[in-house]
Structure formats: structure tokens, C-alpha cells
Tab-separated table of C-alpha atoms and ligand atoms in Angstrom:
chain	number	residue	atom	x	y	z
A	1	MET	CA	-60.732	45.627	64.427
A	2	ALA	CA	-60.007	41.871	64.656
A	3	PRO	CA	-61.401	38.603	63.340
A	4	ALA	CA	-64.080	36.935	65.489
A	5	ALA	CA	-61.801	33.902	65.277
A	6	VAL	CA	-58.818	32.621	63.355
A	7	ILE	CA	-58.884	28.908	62.501
A	8	VAL	CA	-55.708	26.839	62.253
A	9	GLY	CA	-55.048	23.153	61.751
A	10	PRO	CA	-53.611	20.646	59.290
A	11	PRO	CA	-54.975	19.954	55.813
A	12	GLY	CA	-58.298	18.159	56.236
A	13	ALA	CA	-58.995	19.522	59.717
A	14	GLY	CA	-62.101	21.173	58.296
A	15	LYS	CA	-60.944	24.794	58.550
A	16	THR	CA	-62.905	25.864	55.467
A	17	THR	CA	-65.965	23.653	56.031
A	18	VAL	CA	-66.339	24.400	59.753
A	19	GLY	CA	-65.251	28.024	59.269
A	20	GLN	CA	-67.942	28.701	56.654
A	21	THR	CA	-70.647	27.080	58.788
A	22	LEU	CA	-69.474	28.995	61.867
A	23	ALA	CA	-69.463	32.273	59.928
A	24	ALA	CA	-73.041	31.620	58.787
A	25	LEU	CA	-74.121	30.869	62.372
A	26	LEU	CA	-72.520	34.091	63.621
A	27	ASP	CA	-73.702	36.054	60.569
A	28	VAL	CA	-70.188	37.312	59.766
A	29	PRO	CA	-68.068	36.913	56.621
A	30	PHE	CA	-65.614	34.053	56.052
A	31	LEU	CA	-62.161	34.355	54.505
A	32	ASP	CA	-59.478	31.795	53.594
A	33	ALA	CA	-55.875	33.074	53.755
A	34	ASP	CA	-54.995	30.922	50.722
A	35	ALA	CA	-57.578	32.872	48.681
A	36	VAL	CA	-56.089	36.197	49.806
A	37	ILE	CA	-52.610	35.047	48.717
A	38	GLU	CA	-53.835	33.740	45.350
A	39	ALA	CA	-55.707	36.985	44.633
A	40	LYS	CA	-52.635	39.077	45.458
A	41	ALA	CA	-50.221	36.847	43.506
A	42	GLY	CA	-52.621	36.485	40.584
A	43	LYS	CA	-51.976	32.738	40.365
A	44	PRO	CA	-52.891	29.496	42.159
A	45	ILE	CA	-50.831	28.280	45.132
A	46	PRO	CA	-49.230	25.321	43.299
A	47	GLU	CA	-47.879	27.812	40.749
A	48	ILE	CA	-46.505	30.062	43.507
A	49	PHE	CA	-44.623	27.054	44.916
A	50	ILE	CA	-43.258	26.159	41.468
A	51	ASP	CA	-42.340	29.707	40.372
A	52	ASP	CA	-41.241	31.250	43.662
A	53	GLY	CA	-40.616	28.395	46.151
A	54	GLU	CA	-41.900	27.753	49.662
A	55	PRO	CA	-39.912	30.497	51.477
A	56	ALA	CA	-41.377	33.151	49.151
A	57	PHE	CA	-44.836	31.638	49.645
A	58	ARG	CA	-44.451	31.807	53.447
A	59	ALA	CA	-43.432	35.482	53.184
A	60	MET	CA	-46.534	36.236	51.057
A	61	GLU	CA	-48.597	34.301	53.584
A	62	ARG	CA	-47.133	36.255	56.522
A	63	GLU	CA	-48.005	39.532	54.806
A	64	ALA	CA	-51.514	38.364	53.873
A	65	VAL	CA	-52.222	37.108	57.400
A	66	ALA	CA	-50.894	40.227	59.132
A	67	GLY	CA	-52.837	42.512	56.777
A	68	THR	CA	-56.062	40.573	57.204
A	69	LEU	CA	-55.764	40.312	60.999
A	70	GLY	CA	-55.763	44.090	61.190
A	71	SER	CA	-58.705	44.705	58.918
A	72	PHE	CA	-61.135	41.758	58.866
A	73	GLU	CA	-64.005	41.092	61.263
A	74	GLY	CA	-65.169	37.577	60.547
A	75	ILE	CA	-63.922	34.000	60.559
A	76	PHE	CA	-60.430	33.750	59.082
A	77	ALA	CA	-59.034	30.322	58.138
A	78	LEU	CA	-55.259	30.052	57.687
A	79	GLY	CA	-53.379	27.676	55.395
A	80	GLY	CA	-52.244	24.471	57.087
A	81	GLY	CA	-48.579	25.513	57.181
A	82	ALA	CA	-48.978	29.184	58.121
A	83	ILE	CA	-47.933	28.517	61.719
A	84	MET	CA	-44.482	27.369	60.488
A	85	ASP	CA	-43.503	31.022	60.115
A	86	PRO	CA	-42.412	32.708	63.381
A	87	GLY	CA	-43.665	36.110	62.181
A	88	THR	CA	-47.104	34.678	61.455
A	89	ARG	CA	-47.177	33.026	64.894
A	90	ALA	CA	-46.256	36.321	66.552
A	91	ALA	CA	-48.993	38.163	64.636
A	92	LEU	CA	-51.573	35.698	65.997
A	93	ALA	CA	-50.703	36.322	69.659
A	94	PRO	CA	-53.449	38.874	70.497
A	95	HIS	CA	-56.202	36.975	68.662
A	96	THR	CA	-58.780	34.276	69.333
A	97	VAL	CA	-57.273	31.257	67.574
A	98	VAL	CA	-59.079	27.925	67.225
A	99	PHE	CA	-56.989	24.811	66.543
A	100	LEU	CA	-59.122	22.192	64.784
A	101	SER	CA	-57.209	18.999	65.495
A	102	VAL	CA	-57.522	15.768	63.524
A	103	GLU	CA	-55.646	12.467	63.680
A	104	LEU	CA	-54.062	10.907	60.602
A	105	PRO	CA	-56.821	8.394	59.650
A	106	ASP	CA	-59.574	11.036	59.426
A	107	ALA	CA	-57.186	13.568	57.831
A	108	VAL	CA	-56.265	11.104	55.067
A	109	LYS	CA	-59.915	10.266	54.416
A	110	ARG	CA	-60.851	13.932	54.206
A	111	VAL	CA	-57.888	15.217	52.190
A	112	GLY	CA	-58.057	12.427	49.640
A	113	LEU	CA	-54.381	12.972	48.841
A	114	GLY	CA	-55.148	14.090	45.300
A	115	ALA	CA	-53.613	16.891	43.240
A	116	GLY	CA	-53.405	20.554	44.212
A	117	ARG	CA	-51.288	20.293	47.369
A	118	PRO	CA	-47.688	21.085	46.481
A	119	LEU	CA	-46.252	19.759	49.753
A	120	LEU	CA	-48.095	16.436	49.404
A	121	SER	CA	-47.136	15.702	45.805
A	122	VAL	CA	-44.564	13.048	46.796
A	123	ASN	CA	-45.411	10.145	49.142
A	124	PRO	CA	-48.534	11.975	50.363
A	125	ARG	CA	-49.578	9.796	53.314
A	126	ALA	CA	-46.131	9.694	54.932
A	127	THR	CA	-45.579	13.389	54.224
A	128	LEU	CA	-48.920	14.333	55.768
A	129	LYS	CA	-48.046	12.236	58.841
A	130	TYR	CA	-44.677	13.965	59.151
A	131	LEU	CA	-46.127	17.465	58.656
A	132	MET	CA	-48.856	16.844	61.228
A	133	GLU	CA	-46.361	15.632	63.832
A	134	GLN	CA	-43.977	18.504	63.146
A	135	ARG	CA	-46.723	21.134	63.303
A	136	ARG	CA	-48.916	19.923	66.175
A	137	PRO	CA	-46.917	21.768	68.897
A	138	LEU	CA	-47.048	24.975	66.850
A	139	TYR	CA	-50.830	24.794	66.389
A	140	ALA	CA	-51.084	24.231	70.150
A	141	GLU	CA	-48.733	27.166	70.811
A	142	VAL	CA	-50.887	29.713	68.941
A	143	ALA	CA	-54.280	28.288	69.958
A	144	THR	CA	-56.584	29.828	72.521
A	145	HIS	CA	-59.075	26.969	71.958
A	146	THR	CA	-58.522	23.403	70.714
A	147	ILE	CA	-61.308	21.236	69.312
A	148	ALA	CA	-60.844	17.597	68.287
A	149	THR	CA	-62.783	16.947	65.087
A	150	ASP	CA	-62.303	13.175	64.602
A	151	GLY	CA	-65.570	11.366	63.990
A	152	ARG	CA	-67.600	14.551	64.433
A	153	GLU	CA	-69.844	16.345	61.958
A	154	PRO	CA	-68.739	19.834	60.839
A	155	GLU	CA	-72.134	21.269	61.881
A	156	ALA	CA	-71.707	20.025	65.465
A	157	ILE	CA	-68.189	21.461	65.658
A	158	ALA	CA	-69.363	24.814	64.282
A	159	ALA	CA	-72.245	24.929	66.772
A	160	GLN	CA	-69.845	24.193	69.667
A	161	LEU	CA	-67.574	26.979	68.470
A	162	ALA	CA	-70.414	29.448	68.018
A	163	ALA	CA	-71.433	28.861	71.648
A	164	LEU	CA	-67.821	29.234	72.764
A	165	LEU	CA	-67.330	32.506	70.895
A	166	ALA	CA	-70.666	34.127	71.719
A	167	PRO	CA	-70.130	37.073	74.069
A	168	ALA	CA	-71.335	36.419	77.623
A	169	GLY	CA	-74.946	37.520	77.956
A	170	ASP	CA	-75.849	36.588	74.375
A	171	ALA	CA	-77.332	33.254	75.375
A	172	THR	CA	-81.096	33.221	75.498
A	173	THR	CA	-82.555	31.198	78.333
B	24	LIG	N1	-65.630	17.028	60.656
B	24	LIG	C1	-65.627	16.521	59.418
B	24	LIG	N2	-66.085	15.277	59.204
B	24	LIG	C2	-66.067	14.733	57.969
B	24	LIG	N3	-65.621	15.357	56.848
B	24	LIG	C3	-65.147	16.601	56.999
B	24	LIG	C4	-65.120	17.248	58.279
B	24	LIG	N4	-64.580	18.474	58.112
B	24	LIG	C5	-64.292	18.577	56.799
B	24	LIG	N5	-64.645	17.466	56.131
B	24	LIG	C6	-64.452	17.199	54.692
B	24	LIG	O1	-63.065	17.060	54.492
B	24	LIG	C7	-62.648	17.714	53.316
B	24	LIG	C8	-61.619	18.778	53.673
B	24	LIG	O2	-62.245	19.768	54.471
B	24	LIG	P1	-61.784	21.278	54.419
B	24	LIG	O3	-61.492	21.684	53.013
B	24	LIG	O4	-62.801	22.082	55.173
B	24	LIG	O5	-60.439	21.194	55.255
B	24	LIG	P2	-59.337	22.319	55.431
B	24	LIG	O6	-58.864	22.219	56.829
B	24	LIG	O7	-59.913	23.644	55.006
B	24	LIG	O8	-58.208	21.832	54.437
B	24	LIG	P3	-57.099	22.686	53.657
B	24	LIG	O9	-55.957	22.806	54.602
B	24	LIG	O10	-56.799	21.861	52.475
B	24	LIG	O11	-57.692	24.017	53.300
B	24	LIG	C9	-63.920	18.270	52.669
B	24	LIG	O12	-64.354	17.335	51.705
B	24	LIG	C10	-64.904	18.341	53.812
B	24	LIG	O13	-66.220	18.178	53.378
B	25	LIG	O1	-49.933	22.616	54.632
B	25	LIG	C1	-49.367	23.501	53.960
B	25	LIG	O2	-48.187	23.821	54.118
B	25	LIG	C2	-50.151	24.219	52.947
B	25	LIG	C3	-51.532	24.187	53.018
B	25	LIG	C4	-52.392	24.903	52.070
B	25	LIG	O3	-53.516	25.455	52.763
B	25	LIG	C5	-51.642	26.005	51.330
B	25	LIG	O4	-51.433	27.127	52.168
B	25	LIG	C6	-50.323	25.508	50.796
B	25	LIG	O5	-50.601	24.484	49.870
B	25	LIG	C7	-49.424	24.989	51.920
B	26	LIG	MG1	-59.358	24.988	53.519
């Protein structure tokens, strides 16, 4: 049992938006790792960061990702920083992993840099830039497919992915 695809990428890449549309196209369920962690912890992510700190959050995330990878058949979107953890990266190795890439201008427009993102609470634009640069090689390392999303509609990206993921022979001619 394995997800049809795992989606990774920075905040604002469109993991949730594209992932939900893709799941609907493939008629499979969609799951966000952040939601799994919040349900297990019984509190929102900003509170986990405040109460427990980032290392504890990454450990919860590693456990949630590994557990879900072994039991979920659908589209599974990870949190933007999940690939920072070596254990999480290792767990992704046998899976179909889609890196939704986005450059800073579109990411800033999409994220809005408002509340609710603990790592972007101070100097959000510069921090997002730094995080994206630091993480890009790690997204690329775990990815089996990379799709640039800048200037593209989520529906078009989801349709491209659905075609990419459809088993050979599924296409009707
Ligand atoms: N390709 C796109 N073009 C324009 N807007 C987009 C695109 N993808 C997503 N958006 C918009 O950007 C915002 C963030 O998208 P979304 O929540 O799907 O990103 P995410 O990668 O899941 O982010 P997070 O890491 O915060 O979970 C939403 O308002 C969404 O509608
Ligand atoms: O980019 C990140 O490190 C994060 C992204 C969110 O999805 C959450 O997983 C959390 O806020 C951390
Ligand atoms: Mg999301």
C-alpha cells in the first residue's frame, strides 16, 4: 500500500490546491501531513512550535509521514519543511514524489505572508527566500518528478500530473 503520489514543495507551491484537484481527477482521497500532525497533537501547528519547538515538531512530522506512507492510497501533501529531516527523506525513497517548484515572486504572492506560519513570523519575505534556497536541493533530491508552477493555473498543473501518473494503458485514444 502506497500513496499514488506524495507532493513536496515550499509554502505557496500549491501542494494543497493542486493536490486536491489531482485527487479529484484520479478519484482518490487527499491528505495533508500538517492535518495528520495537528489531529495527533490535538493542537494547531503554531502552538506545537511554541509549546514543543521545531525539533519536536519535525519528529512528530517524521512519524506522521512514515505512518501515512505505509497506509494511505491517495495524494499526500507534505509540509513545506518536511524534507529537512533526514529520516523523512529516507522514508520517501521508494515513493512517487512530485516537487512543485515556485520562484520567490509567485510564492510571496500566493503565501501572502500573513499569520499562521511560525517560521515566517519574523522578516517573512527574506526568511521565505532563505528557506526556499536552503531547501531547493532537498526537494530535488527526493523528487521523482518536478513541475514548475510559476504563472500556471492549478487546474493545468493537476491535469499534467494526472496524465503523468496514469498507469500506461489507461489513456483512451
Ligand atoms: N498555480 C497557482 N497559481 C496561482 N495561485 C495558486 C497556485 N497554486 C496555489 N495558489 C494559491 O496560493 C495559495 C497557497 O496555495 P496552497 O495552500 O495550495 O499552497 P501550499 O503549497 O499547500 O502551501 P503550504 O505550504 O502553506 O501548505 C492559495 O491561495 C492558492 O489558491
Ligand atoms: O515550511 C515549513 O517549515 C513549514 C510549513 C508548514 O506546512 C508546516 O508544516 C509548518 O508550519 C512548517
Ligand atoms: Mg498546504
